[in-house]
Short mmCIF file of C-alpha atoms in Angstrom, two decimals:
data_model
loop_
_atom_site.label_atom_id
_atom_site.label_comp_id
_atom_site.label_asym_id
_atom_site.label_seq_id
_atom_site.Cartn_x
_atom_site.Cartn_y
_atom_site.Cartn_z
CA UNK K 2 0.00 0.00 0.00
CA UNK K 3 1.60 3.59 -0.48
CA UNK K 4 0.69 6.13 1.92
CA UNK K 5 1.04 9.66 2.61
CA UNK K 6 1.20 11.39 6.07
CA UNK K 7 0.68 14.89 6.83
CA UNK K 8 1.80 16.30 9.97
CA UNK K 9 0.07 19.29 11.57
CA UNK K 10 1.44 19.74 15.04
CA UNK K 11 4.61 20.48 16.12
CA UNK K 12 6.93 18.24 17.49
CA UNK K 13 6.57 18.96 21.37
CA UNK K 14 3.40 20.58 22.20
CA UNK K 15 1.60 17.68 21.00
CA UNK K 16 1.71 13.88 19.98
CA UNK K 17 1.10 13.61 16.16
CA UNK K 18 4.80 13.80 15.34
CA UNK K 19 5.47 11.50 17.62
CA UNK K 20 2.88 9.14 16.36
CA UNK K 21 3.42 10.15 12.64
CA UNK K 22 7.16 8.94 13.22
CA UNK K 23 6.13 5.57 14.65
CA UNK K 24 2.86 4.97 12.17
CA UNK K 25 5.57 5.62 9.13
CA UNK K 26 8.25 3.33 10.47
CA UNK K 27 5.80 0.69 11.21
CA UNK K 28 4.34 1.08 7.57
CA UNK K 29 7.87 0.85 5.98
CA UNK K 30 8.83 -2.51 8.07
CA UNK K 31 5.73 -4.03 6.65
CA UNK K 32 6.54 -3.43 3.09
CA UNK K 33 4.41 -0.25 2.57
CA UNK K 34 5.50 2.51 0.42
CA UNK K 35 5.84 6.42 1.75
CA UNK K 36 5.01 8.49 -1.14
CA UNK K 37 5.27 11.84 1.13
CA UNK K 38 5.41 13.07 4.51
CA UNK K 39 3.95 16.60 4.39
CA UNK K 40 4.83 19.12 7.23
CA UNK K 41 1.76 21.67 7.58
CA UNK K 42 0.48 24.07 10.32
CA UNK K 43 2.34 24.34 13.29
CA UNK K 44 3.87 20.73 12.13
CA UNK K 45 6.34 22.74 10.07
CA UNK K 46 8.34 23.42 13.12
CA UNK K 47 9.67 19.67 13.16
CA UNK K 48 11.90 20.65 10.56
CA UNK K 49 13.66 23.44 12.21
CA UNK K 50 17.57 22.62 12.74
CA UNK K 51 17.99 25.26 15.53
CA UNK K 52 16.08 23.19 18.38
CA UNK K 53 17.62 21.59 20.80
CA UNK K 54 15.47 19.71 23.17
CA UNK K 55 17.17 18.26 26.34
CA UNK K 56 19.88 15.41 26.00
CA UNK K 57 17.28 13.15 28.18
CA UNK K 58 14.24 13.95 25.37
CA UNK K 59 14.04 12.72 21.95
CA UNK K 60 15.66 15.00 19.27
CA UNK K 61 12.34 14.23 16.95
CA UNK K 62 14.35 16.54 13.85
CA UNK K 63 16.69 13.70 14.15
CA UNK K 64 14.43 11.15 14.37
CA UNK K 65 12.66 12.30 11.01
CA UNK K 66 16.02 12.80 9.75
CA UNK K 67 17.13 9.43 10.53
CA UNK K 68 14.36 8.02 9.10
CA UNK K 69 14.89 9.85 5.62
CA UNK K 70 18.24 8.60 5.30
CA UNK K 71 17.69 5.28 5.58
CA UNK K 72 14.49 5.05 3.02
CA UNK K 73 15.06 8.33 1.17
CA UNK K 74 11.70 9.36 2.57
CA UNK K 75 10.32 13.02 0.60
CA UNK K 76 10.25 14.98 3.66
CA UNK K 77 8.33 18.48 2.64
CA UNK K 78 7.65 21.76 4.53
CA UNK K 79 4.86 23.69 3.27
CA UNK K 80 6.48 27.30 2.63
CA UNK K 81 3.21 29.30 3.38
CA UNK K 82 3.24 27.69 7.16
CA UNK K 83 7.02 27.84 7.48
CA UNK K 84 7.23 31.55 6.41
CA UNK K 85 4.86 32.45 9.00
CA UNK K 86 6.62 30.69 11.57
CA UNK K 87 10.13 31.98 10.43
CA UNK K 88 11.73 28.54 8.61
CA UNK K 89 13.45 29.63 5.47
CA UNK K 90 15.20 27.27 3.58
CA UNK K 91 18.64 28.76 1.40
CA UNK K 92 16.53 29.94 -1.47
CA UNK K 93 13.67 31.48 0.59
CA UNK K 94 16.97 33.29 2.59
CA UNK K 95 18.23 35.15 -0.14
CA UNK K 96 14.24 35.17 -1.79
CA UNK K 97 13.04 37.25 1.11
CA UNK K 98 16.55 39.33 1.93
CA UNK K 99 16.77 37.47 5.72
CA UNK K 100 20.45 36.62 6.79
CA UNK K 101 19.93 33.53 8.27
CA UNK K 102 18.32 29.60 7.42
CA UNK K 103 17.38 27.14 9.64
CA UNK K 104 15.66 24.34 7.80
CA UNK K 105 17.21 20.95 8.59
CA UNK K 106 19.10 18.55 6.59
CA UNK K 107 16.47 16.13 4.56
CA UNK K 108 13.82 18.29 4.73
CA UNK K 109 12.61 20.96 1.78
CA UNK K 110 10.41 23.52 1.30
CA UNK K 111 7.80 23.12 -0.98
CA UNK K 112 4.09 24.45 -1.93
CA UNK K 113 0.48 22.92 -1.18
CA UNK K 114 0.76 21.04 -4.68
CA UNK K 115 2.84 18.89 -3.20
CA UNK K 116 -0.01 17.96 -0.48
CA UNK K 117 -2.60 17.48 -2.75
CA UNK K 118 -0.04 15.19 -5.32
CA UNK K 119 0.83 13.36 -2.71
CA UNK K 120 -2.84 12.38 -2.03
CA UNK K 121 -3.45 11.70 -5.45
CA UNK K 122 -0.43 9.40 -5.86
CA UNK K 123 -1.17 7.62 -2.46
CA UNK K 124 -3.66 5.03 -1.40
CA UNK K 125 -3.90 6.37 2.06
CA UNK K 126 -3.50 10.06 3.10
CA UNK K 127 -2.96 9.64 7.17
CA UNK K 128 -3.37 12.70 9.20
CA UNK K 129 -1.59 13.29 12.71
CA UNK K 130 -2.58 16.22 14.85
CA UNK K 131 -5.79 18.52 14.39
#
């Protein structure tokens, strides 16, 4: 089965990432395909590189990060969200004249399209976080 997941919390206030990351991990060890894993809302903050959560607490950037190495998962932040919320990427950097990025490693910025592609190319779109 392929599946997409959309992520619409962020990764401390709430427990969709955490559940996204373990619902995708499970899906991949059973064979299943992840066509996308779309951070929206609030859930764009998963992908910032400048947090730094305590070393006894799960670095859940990492985790995600992790996870794309190893199965060269499509990890995409949707640039309307992360512009609000101050996650630029290189190109949005120099696009919007800021001096500083802070998207992480494995992640990239990309548009709604990539949502709604995702959903068309999927069997399942899976939703974590309201």
């Amino acid at each position: 089965m392929k599946f997409s997941i959309q992520i619409n919390e962020g990764p401390y206030q709430h427990q969709a990432s955490d559940s996204a990351l373990q619902f995708t991990k499970a899906a991949l060890a059973k064979g299943h395909e992840i066509i996308r894993v779309f951070f929206y809302h609030d859930g764009v903050n998963n992908a910032t590189r400048l947090a730094v959560p305590p070393q006894d607490d799960r670095n859940i950037t990492q985790l995600w990060q992790e996870l794309q190495k190893e199965h060269d998962l499509d990890l995409v932040v949707c640039i309307a969200a992360a512009q609000r919320r101050g996650l630029l990427d290189e190109d949005e950097m120099k696009r919007q004249g800021k001096d500083a990025n802070n998207i992480a490693e494995g992640f990239r910025i990309s548009g709604l399209g990539q949502l709604i592609e995702a959903g068309i190319e999927s069997d399942k779109l899976v939703t974590f976080g309201g």
